[in-house]
Coordinates of C-alpha atoms in Angstrom, one line a residue:
X1 CA -44.3 -8.9 15.1
X2 CA -42.4 -12.1 16.6
X3 CA -41.5 -12.9 13.1
X4 CA -40.0 -9.4 12.3
X5 CA -37.8 -9.7 15.5
X6 CA -36.7 -13.2 14.8
X7 CA -35.7 -11.8 11.1
X8 CA -33.9 -8.9 12.6
X9 CA -31.9 -10.9 15.2
X10 CA -31.0 -13.2 12.4
X11 CA -29.8 -10.6 10.1
X12 CA -27.8 -8.8 12.9
X13 CA -25.9 -12.3 13.5
X14 CA -25.4 -13.0 10.1
X15 CA -23.7 -9.5 9.7
X16 CA -21.8 -10.1 12.9
X17 CA -20.5 -13.3 11.5
X18 CA -19.8 -12.3 8.2
X19 CA -18.3 -8.8 8.6
X20 CA -14.9 -10.0 9.6
X21 CA -14.8 -12.0 6.6
X22 CA -14.9 -9.0 4.2
X23 CA -11.6 -7.2 3.8
X24 CA -11.7 -3.4 4.0
X25 CA -11.1 -1.8 0.5
X26 CA -7.6 -1.2 0.1
X27 CA -7.5 -1.0 -3.7
X28 CA -6.6 2.1 -5.7
X29 CA -10.3 2.4 -6.2
X30 CA -10.2 3.5 -2.7
X31 CA -9.3 7.4 -3.1
X32 CA -7.2 7.0 0.1
X33 CA -5.0 4.3 -1.6
X34 CA -5.0 6.0 -5.2
X35 CA -1.2 6.3 -5.3
X36 CA -0.6 2.6 -4.4
X37 CA -2.0 2.1 -8.0
X38 CA 0.6 4.1 -10.1
X39 CA 3.2 1.7 -12.2
X40 CA 6.4 1.5 -10.2
X41 CA 9.0 3.7 -11.7
X42 CA 12.0 4.6 -9.5
X43 CA 12.8 8.5 -8.6
X44 CA 15.4 9.5 -11.4
X45 CA 16.8 12.9 -10.2
X46 CA 18.6 13.3 -13.5
X47 CA 15.3 13.2 -15.4
X48 CA 13.4 15.2 -12.7
X49 CA 15.9 17.9 -13.1
X50 CA 14.9 17.9 -16.8
X51 CA 11.2 18.5 -16.1
X52 CA 10.5 14.7 -16.5
X53 CA 11.9 14.6 -20.0
X54 CA 14.5 12.4 -21.5
X55 CA 13.2 9.3 -23.2
X56 CA 15.7 9.8 -26.1
X57 CA 18.6 10.7 -23.7
X58 CA 21.3 7.8 -23.5
X59 CA 24.6 7.2 -22.0
X60 CA 23.6 6.8 -18.5
X61 CA 23.5 3.8 -16.7
X62 CA 19.8 4.1 -15.7
X63 CA 18.5 5.3 -19.4
X64 CA 17.0 2.0 -20.3
X65 CA 14.7 2.1 -17.3
X66 CA 12.9 4.9 -18.9
X67 CA 13.2 3.7 -22.6
X68 CA 14.7 0.1 -23.5
X69 CA 15.7 1.2 -26.5
X70 CA 18.4 3.3 -25.1
X71 CA 20.2 -0.2 -24.6
X72 CA 21.2 -0.5 -28.0
X73 CA 24.9 -0.3 -28.3
X74 CA 25.4 0.3 -24.8
X75 CA 28.9 -0.1 -23.4
X76 CA 29.7 -1.3 -19.9
X77 CA 28.3 0.6 -17.2
X78 CA 27.9 -0.6 -13.6
X79 CA 26.2 1.7 -10.8
X80 CA 26.6 0.0 -7.0
X81 CA 24.8 1.3 -5.4
X82 CA 22.7 4.2 -6.5
X83 CA 20.8 5.7 -3.3
X84 CA 18.0 8.5 -3.5
X85 CA 16.7 10.4 -1.0
X86 CA 13.5 12.6 -1.5
X87 CA 11.8 15.1 0.6
X88 CA 8.4 16.6 -0.1
X89 CA 7.2 20.2 1.0
X90 CA 10.9 21.2 1.8
X91 CA 9.9 24.9 1.4
X92 CA 6.9 24.5 3.7
X93 CA 9.0 22.3 6.3
X94 CA 11.8 24.8 6.3
X95 CA 9.2 27.7 7.3
X96 CA 7.3 25.8 9.7
X97 CA 10.1 25.9 12.1
X98 CA 9.7 21.9 12.6
X99 CA 13.3 21.3 12.1
X100 CA 14.2 23.8 14.9
X101 CA 11.8 22.1 16.9
X102 CA 13.6 18.9 16.6
X103 CA 17.3 20.1 16.6
X104 CA 15.8 21.6 20.3
X105 CA 14.5 18.2 21.4
X106 CA 10.9 18.8 21.4
X107 CA 10.1 15.9 19.2
X108 CA 6.1 16.5 19.8
X109 CA 6.2 20.2 18.7
X110 CA 8.5 19.4 15.7
X111 CA 6.2 16.7 14.7
X112 CA 3.0 19.0 15.1
X113 CA 4.6 21.9 12.9
X114 CA 5.5 18.9 10.2
X115 CA 2.3 17.5 10.0
X116 CA 0.9 21.0 9.6
X117 CA 2.5 21.4 6.2
X118 CA 0.3 18.2 5.0
X119 CA -2.7 20.0 2.9
X120 CA -6.0 18.3 2.0
X121 CA -5.9 15.3 -0.6
X122 CA -3.0 13.4 -2.0
X123 CA 0.5 13.7 -1.2
X124 CA 3.9 12.2 -0.1
X125 CA 6.3 12.6 2.6
X126 CA 9.3 11.0 2.1
X127 CA 10.7 8.3 -0.5
X128 CA 14.0 6.3 -0.6
X129 CA 15.2 4.4 -3.4
X130 CA 18.4 2.1 -3.8
X131 CA 19.3 0.2 -7.1
X132 CA 21.9 -1.7 -8.5
X133 CA 22.3 -1.5 -12.4
X134 CA 24.3 -3.3 -14.9
X135 CA 24.3 -2.9 -18.7
X136 CA 26.8 -4.0 -21.4
X137 CA 26.5 -5.1 -25.1
X138 CA 22.9 -4.3 -25.4
X139 CA 21.8 -6.2 -22.5
X140 CA 20.5 -4.5 -19.0
X141 CA 20.0 -5.7 -15.5
X142 CA 18.6 -3.7 -12.5
X143 CA 17.7 -4.3 -8.9
X144 CA 15.6 -1.7 -7.3
X145 CA 14.0 -1.1 -4.0
X146 CA 11.9 1.8 -2.8
X147 CA 10.2 3.0 0.5
X148 CA 7.6 5.4 0.2
X149 CA 5.3 7.2 2.8
X150 CA 2.2 8.6 1.0
X151 CA -0.2 10.6 2.6
X152 CA -4.1 11.3 2.5
X153 CA -6.0 13.9 4.2
X154 CA -9.6 14.2 3.7
X155 CA -10.4 17.2 5.4
X156 CA -8.5 20.1 6.9
X157 CA -7.4 18.7 10.4
X158 CA -4.0 17.5 10.1
X159 CA -4.3 14.9 12.8
X160 CA -6.4 13.1 10.5
X161 CA -3.7 12.7 8.0
X162 CA -3.2 9.0 6.7
X163 CA 0.2 7.9 6.2
X164 CA 0.3 4.9 4.0
X165 CA 3.8 3.2 3.8
X166 CA 4.9 1.3 0.9
X167 CA 7.8 -0.9 -0.1
X168 CA 8.5 -1.8 -3.5
X169 CA 11.2 -4.4 -5.0
X170 CA 11.6 -4.8 -8.6
X171 CA 14.0 -6.8 -11.1
X172 CA 14.3 -5.5 -14.6
X173 CA 16.0 -7.5 -17.5
X174 CA 16.3 -6.0 -21.0
X175 CA 17.7 -6.1 -24.5
X176 CA 18.2 -3.6 -27.3
X177 CA 19.7 -3.7 -30.5
X178 CA 20.2 -1.0 -33.7
X179 CA 19.4 -1.4 -37.2
X180 CA 21.0 0.8 -39.7
X181 CA 18.7 2.1 -42.4
X182 CA 20.9 4.6 -44.0
X183 CA 24.6 3.8 -43.1
X184 CA 26.1 6.6 -40.8
X185 CA 22.8 8.7 -41.3
X186 CA 19.7 7.1 -40.0
X187 CA 19.3 4.1 -37.7
X188 CA 16.5 2.5 -35.6
X189 CA 17.1 1.5 -31.8
X190 CA 14.7 -1.1 -30.6
X191 CA 14.5 -2.5 -27.1
X192 CA 12.3 -4.3 -24.8
X193 CA 12.2 -4.8 -21.0
X194 CA 10.2 -7.2 -18.6
X195 CA 10.1 -6.3 -14.7
X196 CA 9.0 -8.2 -12.0
X197 CA 7.4 -6.0 -9.2
X198 CA 6.6 -6.8 -5.7
X199 CA 4.9 -4.4 -3.7
X200 CA 3.4 -4.4 0.2
X201 CA 1.5 -1.6 1.8
X202 CA 0.1 -1.2 5.2
X203 CA -3.3 0.0 6.2
X204 CA -3.1 3.8 6.5
X205 CA -2.4 5.0 9.8
X206 CA -3.7 8.5 11.0
X207 CA -1.3 10.8 13.2
X208 CA -3.5 10.3 16.4
X209 CA -3.2 6.6 16.1
X210 CA 0.3 6.6 15.7
X211 CA 0.5 8.7 18.7
X212 CA -1.9 6.5 20.8
X213 CA 0.0 3.5 19.8
X214 CA 3.1 4.9 21.0
X215 CA 1.7 6.5 24.0
X216 CA -0.1 2.9 24.9
X217 CA 2.3 1.6 27.9
X218 CA 0.0 -1.5 28.2
X219 CA 1.9 -3.2 25.3
X220 CA 4.6 -3.2 23.1
X221 CA 4.1 -0.9 20.5
X222 CA 6.2 -2.5 17.9
X223 CA 4.6 -6.1 18.8
X224 CA 1.1 -4.2 18.5
X225 CA 2.1 -2.7 15.1
X226 CA 3.2 -6.0 13.7
X227 CA 0.1 -7.9 14.7
X228 CA -2.5 -5.2 14.7
X229 CA -2.3 -3.4 11.1
X230 CA -3.4 -5.0 8.0
X231 CA -1.1 -5.2 5.1
X232 CA -1.8 -5.7 1.2
X233 CA 1.1 -7.3 -0.8
X234 CA 1.1 -8.5 -4.3
X235 CA 2.9 -8.7 -7.8
X236 CA 2.8 -7.8 -11.5
X237 CA 5.3 -8.5 -14.3
X238 CA 4.8 -5.5 -16.7
X239 CA 6.5 -5.4 -20.2
X240 CA 7.9 -2.1 -21.5
X241 CA 9.0 -1.7 -25.4
X242 CA 10.7 1.3 -27.0
X243 CA 12.2 2.8 -30.2
X244 CA 14.4 5.5 -31.1
X245 CA 14.9 6.6 -34.7
X246 CA 18.2 8.3 -35.0
X247 CA 18.8 11.2 -37.5
X248 CA 22.0 13.4 -38.3
X249 CA 23.0 16.3 -36.2
X250 CA 22.2 14.6 -33.0
X251 CA 18.3 14.5 -33.5
X252 CA 16.2 11.4 -32.3
X253 CA 12.4 10.6 -32.2
X254 CA 11.5 8.3 -29.3
X255 CA 8.5 6.0 -28.6
X256 CA 7.8 4.1 -25.5
X257 CA 4.9 1.8 -24.9
X258 CA 4.7 0.7 -21.2
X259 CA 3.0 -1.2 -18.4
X260 CA 1.9 -4.2 -21.0
X261 CA 0.7 -6.8 -18.8
X262 CA 0.8 -4.9 -15.8
X263 CA -2.2 -6.3 -13.8
X264 CA -1.3 -6.7 -10.1
X265 CA -2.8 -9.5 -8.1
X266 CA -2.7 -8.5 -4.3
X267 CA -3.7 -10.1 -1.4
X268 CA -4.8 -8.6 2.0
X269 CA -3.2 -10.1 5.1
X270 CA -4.3 -9.5 8.8
X271 CA -1.1 -8.3 9.9
X272 CA 2.8 -7.9 8.8
X273 CA 3.4 -11.0 10.9
X274 CA 0.9 -13.1 9.1
X275 CA 2.3 -12.1 5.7
X276 CA 6.0 -12.7 6.9
X277 CA 4.8 -16.3 8.1
X278 CA 3.4 -17.1 4.8
X279 CA 6.0 -15.3 2.3
X280 CA 9.0 -15.6 4.4
X281 CA 8.4 -18.6 6.3
X282 CA 8.7 -17.1 9.8
X283 CA 7.1 -14.0 11.4
X284 CA 9.2 -10.9 12.8
X285 CA 7.5 -11.6 16.3
X286 CA 4.9 -13.9 18.0
X287 CA 2.3 -13.9 15.5
X288 CA -1.0 -13.3 17.3
X289 CA -2.7 -11.0 14.8
X290 CA -5.6 -9.1 16.6
X291 CA -7.6 -8.6 13.2
X292 CA -8.7 -11.2 10.6
X293 CA -9.1 -8.9 7.5
X294 CA -8.4 -10.9 4.4
X295 CA -9.2 -11.1 1.0
X296 CA -7.8 -10.4 -2.8
X297 CA -8.2 -8.0 -5.3
X298 CA -6.5 -7.1 -8.9
X299 CA -5.9 -3.8 -10.4
X300 CA -4.3 -2.6 -13.6
X301 CA -3.5 1.1 -14.6
X302 CA -3.3 0.0 -18.3
X303 CA -0.7 0.6 -20.9
X304 CA 0.4 4.0 -21.9
X305 CA 2.3 5.3 -25.1
X306 CA 4.9 8.1 -24.7
X307 CA 6.5 10.1 -27.4
X308 CA 9.7 12.2 -27.5
X309 CA 12.0 14.3 -29.4
X310 CA 15.9 14.8 -28.3
X311 CA 18.5 16.9 -29.8
X312 CA 22.0 15.9 -28.8
X313 CA 24.2 17.8 -30.8
X314 CA 28.3 17.0 -30.8
X315 CA 29.9 20.4 -30.8
X316 CA 33.1 19.4 -28.8
X317 CA 34.3 17.7 -25.7
X318 CA 34.0 20.9 -23.1
X319 CA 30.4 21.6 -23.9
X320 CA 27.8 19.1 -24.3
X321 CA 24.1 20.3 -24.7
X322 CA 20.8 18.2 -24.7
X323 CA 17.3 19.4 -25.4
X324 CA 14.5 17.1 -24.8
X325 CA 10.7 17.2 -25.3
X326 CA 8.2 14.2 -24.4
X327 CA 4.7 13.9 -24.5
X328 CA 3.3 11.6 -21.9
X329 CA 0.2 9.3 -22.6
X330 CA -0.2 10.7 -26.0
X331 CA -3.2 8.2 -26.9
X332 CA -5.4 9.9 -24.2
X333 CA -5.3 12.9 -26.4
X334 CA -7.0 11.3 -29.2
X335 CA -10.4 12.7 -29.8
X336 CA -10.0 16.2 -27.9
X337 CA -10.3 19.1 -29.5
X338 CA -9.8 23.0 -29.2
X339 CA -9.3 24.1 -25.7
X340 CA -9.7 20.4 -24.2
X341 CA -6.7 19.4 -26.7
X342 CA -4.7 22.6 -25.7
X343 CA -5.0 21.9 -21.9
X344 CA -4.5 18.2 -22.6
X345 CA -1.1 18.6 -24.6
X346 CA 0.2 21.4 -22.1
X347 CA -0.6 19.1 -18.8
X348 CA 1.2 16.1 -20.6
X349 CA 4.2 18.0 -22.0
X350 CA 7.7 17.6 -20.5
X351 CA 10.5 20.1 -21.6
X352 CA 14.1 19.8 -20.4
X353 CA 17.7 21.0 -21.2
X354 CA 21.0 19.7 -20.0
X355 CA 24.4 21.2 -20.4
X356 CA 27.6 19.1 -19.5
X357 CA 30.5 21.3 -18.7
X358 CA 34.1 20.1 -18.6
X359 CA 33.2 16.5 -18.3
X360 CA 32.2 16.7 -14.5
X361 CA 29.3 19.2 -14.3
X362 CA 25.7 18.9 -15.5
X363 CA 23.4 21.9 -15.3
X364 CA 19.7 20.9 -15.7
X365 CA 16.3 23.0 -16.2
X366 CA 12.9 21.8 -17.4
X367 CA 9.3 22.4 -17.4
X368 CA 6.9 19.7 -16.1
X369 CA 3.0 20.9 -16.7
X370 CA 4.2 24.4 -16.4
X371 CA 6.2 23.8 -13.1
X372 CA 10.1 24.9 -13.3
X373 CA 12.8 22.5 -12.1
X374 CA 16.1 22.6 -11.8
X375 CA 19.0 19.9 -11.3
X376 CA 22.7 19.7 -11.1
X377 CA 25.3 16.7 -11.5
X378 CA 28.5 16.5 -10.2
X379 CA 31.1 13.7 -11.3
X380 CA 34.3 12.9 -9.1
X381 CA 36.1 10.1 -10.7
X382 CA 33.7 7.3 -9.2
X383 CA 31.6 9.4 -7.2
X384 CA 28.6 11.1 -8.5
X385 CA 26.1 13.4 -7.0
X386 CA 23.0 14.7 -8.5
X387 CA 20.4 16.8 -7.1
X388 CA 17.0 18.2 -8.3
X389 CA 14.1 20.7 -6.9
X390 CA 10.9 20.4 -8.9
X391 CA 7.2 20.8 -8.4
X392 CA 4.6 17.8 -9.1
X393 CA 0.7 17.9 -9.4
X394 CA -1.3 15.8 -7.1
X395 CA -4.6 17.4 -7.8
X396 CA -7.1 16.6 -10.6
X397 CA -6.3 19.8 -12.4
X398 CA -3.2 21.8 -13.1
X399 CA -2.9 24.3 -10.4
X400 CA -4.9 22.2 -7.8
X401 CA -2.4 21.1 -5.5
X402 CA 1.4 21.1 -6.8
X403 CA 4.0 19.9 -4.2
X404 CA 7.8 20.8 -4.2
X405 CA 10.3 18.1 -3.6
X406 CA 13.9 17.6 -3.3
X407 CA 15.7 14.6 -4.7
X408 CA 19.6 14.0 -3.7
X409 CA 21.2 10.7 -5.3
X410 CA 24.5 9.5 -4.6
X411 CA 25.9 6.4 -7.0
X412 CA 29.4 4.9 -7.4
X413 CA 31.1 3.8 -10.6
X414 CA 29.3 4.4 -13.8
X415 CA 27.0 7.9 -14.4

């Protein structure tokens, strides 16, 4: 009996000492952080207005970020800056009356109605993108940043919603060139990009924990947040390669292999201040972390092959139509048969159309996994505005959890 008690006490002491040395699971393998594992791709309002299709659509400053082959023969294009704001669940938010509450000064009531629009499972709340892009003579450079607030709700109680704040910075360099197979008839565009990506995201915070943090008058909420919330940060250097086969009458076939070498090396820090002290050389405030979570992990979403067909006939200067059909991750369709192949093809196909009118207005429409999208682009000299309203599937199967989104992008200089 004494030996049993001694063993029990020893095990308890070991657990008490060892437990703080084991970091909580902040990897994408944890369902709450699943979305953090997606390869980085900035919000492209133009493409989303076309249902997510556009691998072979050339002539825009950011075309090479989707397909490096679009750099081939590129003219000088410069966008400083391009800023995109994306809000999710806009229809539910408008119907909830939360905006009216905020306007009336009822912050608590507005927040409650806002969070009540969040449903069980994965989701997004708000995303802000900013970029500077330059391309000339087959070369392309892009600097991108993104602030994203993701959501995860395990049950039906909205106060248990986990808000996960993520900041990503990426630098992309690329080169593309053209090979003429049959002069003036058939040619091939080839291109490759390398992207350095650094992402950080905070431990998920529930709505109730945030309210308690703000209501705690015994300490400074900002100081407590910077010292008390663990953070995961790390980098990857993915490579993307693309090709376009160009035919007469504006037809082209595209193939893009993306996320080669996409392995992320991540580290967990006890707090944002600890991360800043190690990475930036100084903390935001006095570094007094209240926790000691630490550790490292790696993850890789794997490489994928996308294919597309684009038709961009030249029928005059007043009207310029584009039709695009893309199939995402075509390798995953291998081995599927009958109904499984039909469902897989349907869920991975993107259809889009765009018509440019009078050289300053674009009207767009698309189907993404069967969900409709609409978009519009307006060019006024060096000012460009793009808007898209669309739906994305966040569930495991089509129809499980579609979320609507509204993206607005403002850019200067080249479109």
